[in-house]
Amino acid sequence: MSTDGKTALSKIRQIALPVRDITEAKRFYRDTLGMLHLFDAPPGLSFFDCGGVQLMLAGPEGQGKDGDQQHSVLFYDVADIKDTHARIKSSGAESLEEPRVIARMNGREIWISSVSDGQGNVVGLMSDTPEV
């Protein structure tokens, strides 16, 4: 949060990139570009490290309800996702996805949520917290 009490996002934690073929895209990013592959997750997601920023490749089955996501999504790292999401909504942004846990690993919970920027783009929020 900024000093004037408004929400201030700054650190990008993950970039979601829609792809047509997850196997082909994974091979390109890993073998052609030499990026460090972290893990795969259902449905149709593959994760890579980009110098501390995570790249998530999302095949059609991992792109939401219609399987045809047209835009990349930047996920900003936030400490308190529920509070941050609520503050952004209270400022007039449309909520696209309420905060929810998407993974539990090694005693940690990964939370995501998203809002619309009003221009057809998705702004993602992401938080990594101790598992409760």
Tab-separated table of C-alpha atoms in Angstrom:
chain	number	residue	atom	x	y	z
A	1	MET	CA	0.000	0.000	0.000
A	2	SER	CA	1.213	3.505	-0.715
A	3	THR	CA	1.619	6.174	1.945
A	4	ASP	CA	-1.638	7.899	0.933
A	5	GLY	CA	-3.679	4.801	1.819
A	6	LYS	CA	-4.324	3.710	-1.771
A	7	THR	CA	-3.359	0.314	-3.111
A	8	ALA	CA	-0.016	0.408	-4.943
A	9	LEU	CA	0.997	-2.601	-6.999
A	10	SER	CA	4.624	-2.791	-8.078
A	11	LYS	CA	6.230	-6.232	-8.105
A	12	ILE	CA	5.232	-8.588	-10.909
A	13	ARG	CA	5.280	-12.154	-9.656
A	14	GLN	CA	3.884	-14.105	-12.601
A	15	ILE	CA	3.031	-13.621	-16.260
A	16	ALA	CA	0.333	-15.867	-17.738
A	17	LEU	CA	0.756	-16.469	-21.448
A	18	PRO	CA	-1.976	-18.235	-23.440
A	19	VAL	CA	-0.698	-20.824	-25.940
A	20	ARG	CA	-2.437	-23.038	-28.504
A	21	ASP	CA	-0.384	-26.188	-27.770
A	22	ILE	CA	1.103	-26.629	-24.293
A	23	THR	CA	3.483	-29.453	-25.323
A	24	GLU	CA	4.896	-27.491	-28.244
A	25	ALA	CA	5.148	-24.269	-26.209
A	26	LYS	CA	6.831	-26.056	-23.292
A	27	ARG	CA	9.422	-27.527	-25.653
A	28	PHE	CA	10.104	-24.079	-27.169
A	29	TYR	CA	10.545	-22.246	-23.860
A	30	ARG	CA	12.580	-25.051	-22.259
A	31	ASP	CA	14.635	-26.404	-25.159
A	32	THR	CA	14.899	-23.487	-27.596
A	33	LEU	CA	15.049	-20.575	-25.152
A	34	GLY	CA	16.765	-22.560	-22.373
A	35	MET	CA	14.423	-21.378	-19.635
A	36	LEU	CA	14.337	-23.277	-16.343
A	37	HIS	CA	11.203	-25.443	-16.232
A	38	LEU	CA	9.714	-25.489	-12.724
A	39	PHE	CA	6.672	-27.775	-12.911
A	40	ASP	CA	3.455	-28.641	-14.744
A	41	ALA	CA	-0.024	-28.431	-13.230
A	42	PRO	CA	-3.488	-29.362	-14.391
A	43	PRO	CA	-5.294	-28.337	-16.414
A	44	GLY	CA	-2.716	-27.700	-19.148
A	45	LEU	CA	-0.335	-25.352	-17.313
A	46	SER	CA	3.468	-25.272	-17.399
A	47	PHE	CA	5.636	-22.988	-15.241
A	48	PHE	CA	9.104	-21.525	-15.884
A	49	ASP	CA	11.478	-19.251	-13.960
A	50	CYS	CA	12.362	-15.911	-15.578
A	51	GLY	CA	14.887	-14.519	-13.138
A	52	GLY	CA	12.472	-14.563	-10.217
A	53	VAL	CA	9.336	-13.813	-12.231
A	54	GLN	CA	7.291	-16.912	-12.981
A	55	LEU	CA	6.067	-17.540	-16.537
A	56	MET	CA	2.882	-19.605	-16.721
A	57	LEU	CA	2.057	-21.102	-20.109
A	58	ALA	CA	-1.668	-21.856	-20.312
A	59	GLY	CA	-2.920	-24.273	-22.936
A	60	PRO	CA	-6.560	-24.044	-24.079
A	61	GLU	CA	-7.825	-26.199	-21.181
A	62	GLY	CA	-6.020	-23.911	-18.707
A	63	GLN	CA	-7.420	-20.666	-20.095
A	64	GLY	CA	-10.705	-20.502	-18.257
A	65	LYS	CA	-14.296	-21.166	-19.189
A	66	ASP	CA	-14.097	-20.589	-22.928
A	67	GLY	CA	-10.537	-21.896	-23.417
A	68	ASP	CA	-9.756	-18.960	-25.664
A	69	GLN	CA	-7.955	-16.354	-23.571
A	70	GLN	CA	-6.647	-13.669	-25.899
A	71	HIS	CA	-4.381	-11.694	-23.550
A	72	SER	CA	-1.405	-12.221	-21.340
A	73	VAL	CA	-2.064	-11.566	-17.655
A	74	LEU	CA	0.380	-9.919	-15.255
A	75	PHE	CA	0.026	-11.188	-11.680
A	76	TYR	CA	1.187	-8.708	-9.048
A	77	ASP	CA	2.657	-9.980	-5.789
A	78	VAL	CA	0.639	-8.785	-2.786
A	79	ALA	CA	0.992	-9.557	0.910
A	80	ASP	CA	-2.731	-9.629	1.768
A	81	ILE	CA	-4.717	-10.672	-1.290
A	82	LYS	CA	-8.143	-10.452	0.341
A	83	ASP	CA	-7.564	-6.893	1.558
A	84	THR	CA	-5.912	-5.751	-1.681
A	85	HIS	CA	-8.661	-7.255	-3.833
A	86	ALA	CA	-11.327	-5.602	-1.658
A	87	ARG	CA	-9.600	-2.195	-1.851
A	88	ILE	CA	-9.363	-2.375	-5.651
A	89	LYS	CA	-13.030	-3.395	-5.927
A	90	SER	CA	-14.066	-0.570	-3.591
A	91	SER	CA	-12.313	1.850	-5.960
A	92	GLY	CA	-14.714	0.807	-8.707
A	93	ALA	CA	-12.891	-2.033	-10.502
A	94	GLU	CA	-14.918	-5.035	-11.639
A	95	SER	CA	-13.956	-8.250	-9.856
A	96	LEU	CA	-13.348	-11.088	-12.311
A	97	GLU	CA	-12.220	-13.685	-9.783
A	98	GLU	CA	-12.485	-13.491	-6.013
A	99	PRO	CA	-9.406	-14.534	-3.986
A	100	ARG	CA	-8.995	-18.305	-3.846
A	101	VAL	CA	-6.319	-20.906	-3.133
A	102	ILE	CA	-5.041	-22.558	-6.304
A	103	ALA	CA	-2.242	-24.689	-4.838
A	104	ARG	CA	-0.860	-25.986	-1.568
A	105	MET	CA	2.814	-26.959	-1.605
A	106	ASN	CA	5.441	-27.424	1.093
A	107	GLY	CA	3.315	-25.824	3.816
A	108	ARG	CA	2.432	-22.827	1.625
A	109	GLU	CA	-0.782	-21.672	-0.056
A	110	ILE	CA	-0.792	-19.883	-3.412
A	111	TRP	CA	-3.750	-17.498	-3.756
A	112	ILE	CA	-4.919	-15.668	-6.889
A	113	SER	CA	-7.659	-13.219	-7.806
A	114	SER	CA	-8.287	-10.825	-10.673
A	115	VAL	CA	-9.986	-7.583	-11.623
A	116	SER	CA	-10.690	-5.828	-14.913
A	117	ASP	CA	-8.816	-2.676	-15.840
A	118	GLY	CA	-11.895	-1.509	-17.739
A	119	GLN	CA	-10.012	-1.749	-21.036
A	120	GLY	CA	-10.478	-5.469	-21.691
A	121	ASN	CA	-7.390	-6.536	-19.752
A	122	VAL	CA	-7.107	-8.702	-16.662
A	123	VAL	CA	-5.038	-7.550	-13.674
A	124	GLY	CA	-4.044	-10.541	-11.566
A	125	LEU	CA	-3.145	-10.579	-7.891
A	126	MET	CA	-1.086	-13.361	-6.324
A	127	SER	CA	-0.101	-14.149	-2.756
A	128	ASP	CA	2.060	-16.876	-1.195
A	129	THR	CA	1.157	-17.471	2.450
A	130	PRO	CA	1.761	-20.100	5.132
A	131	GLU	CA	-0.798	-22.911	4.928
A	132	VAL	CA	-3.483	-22.746	7.614
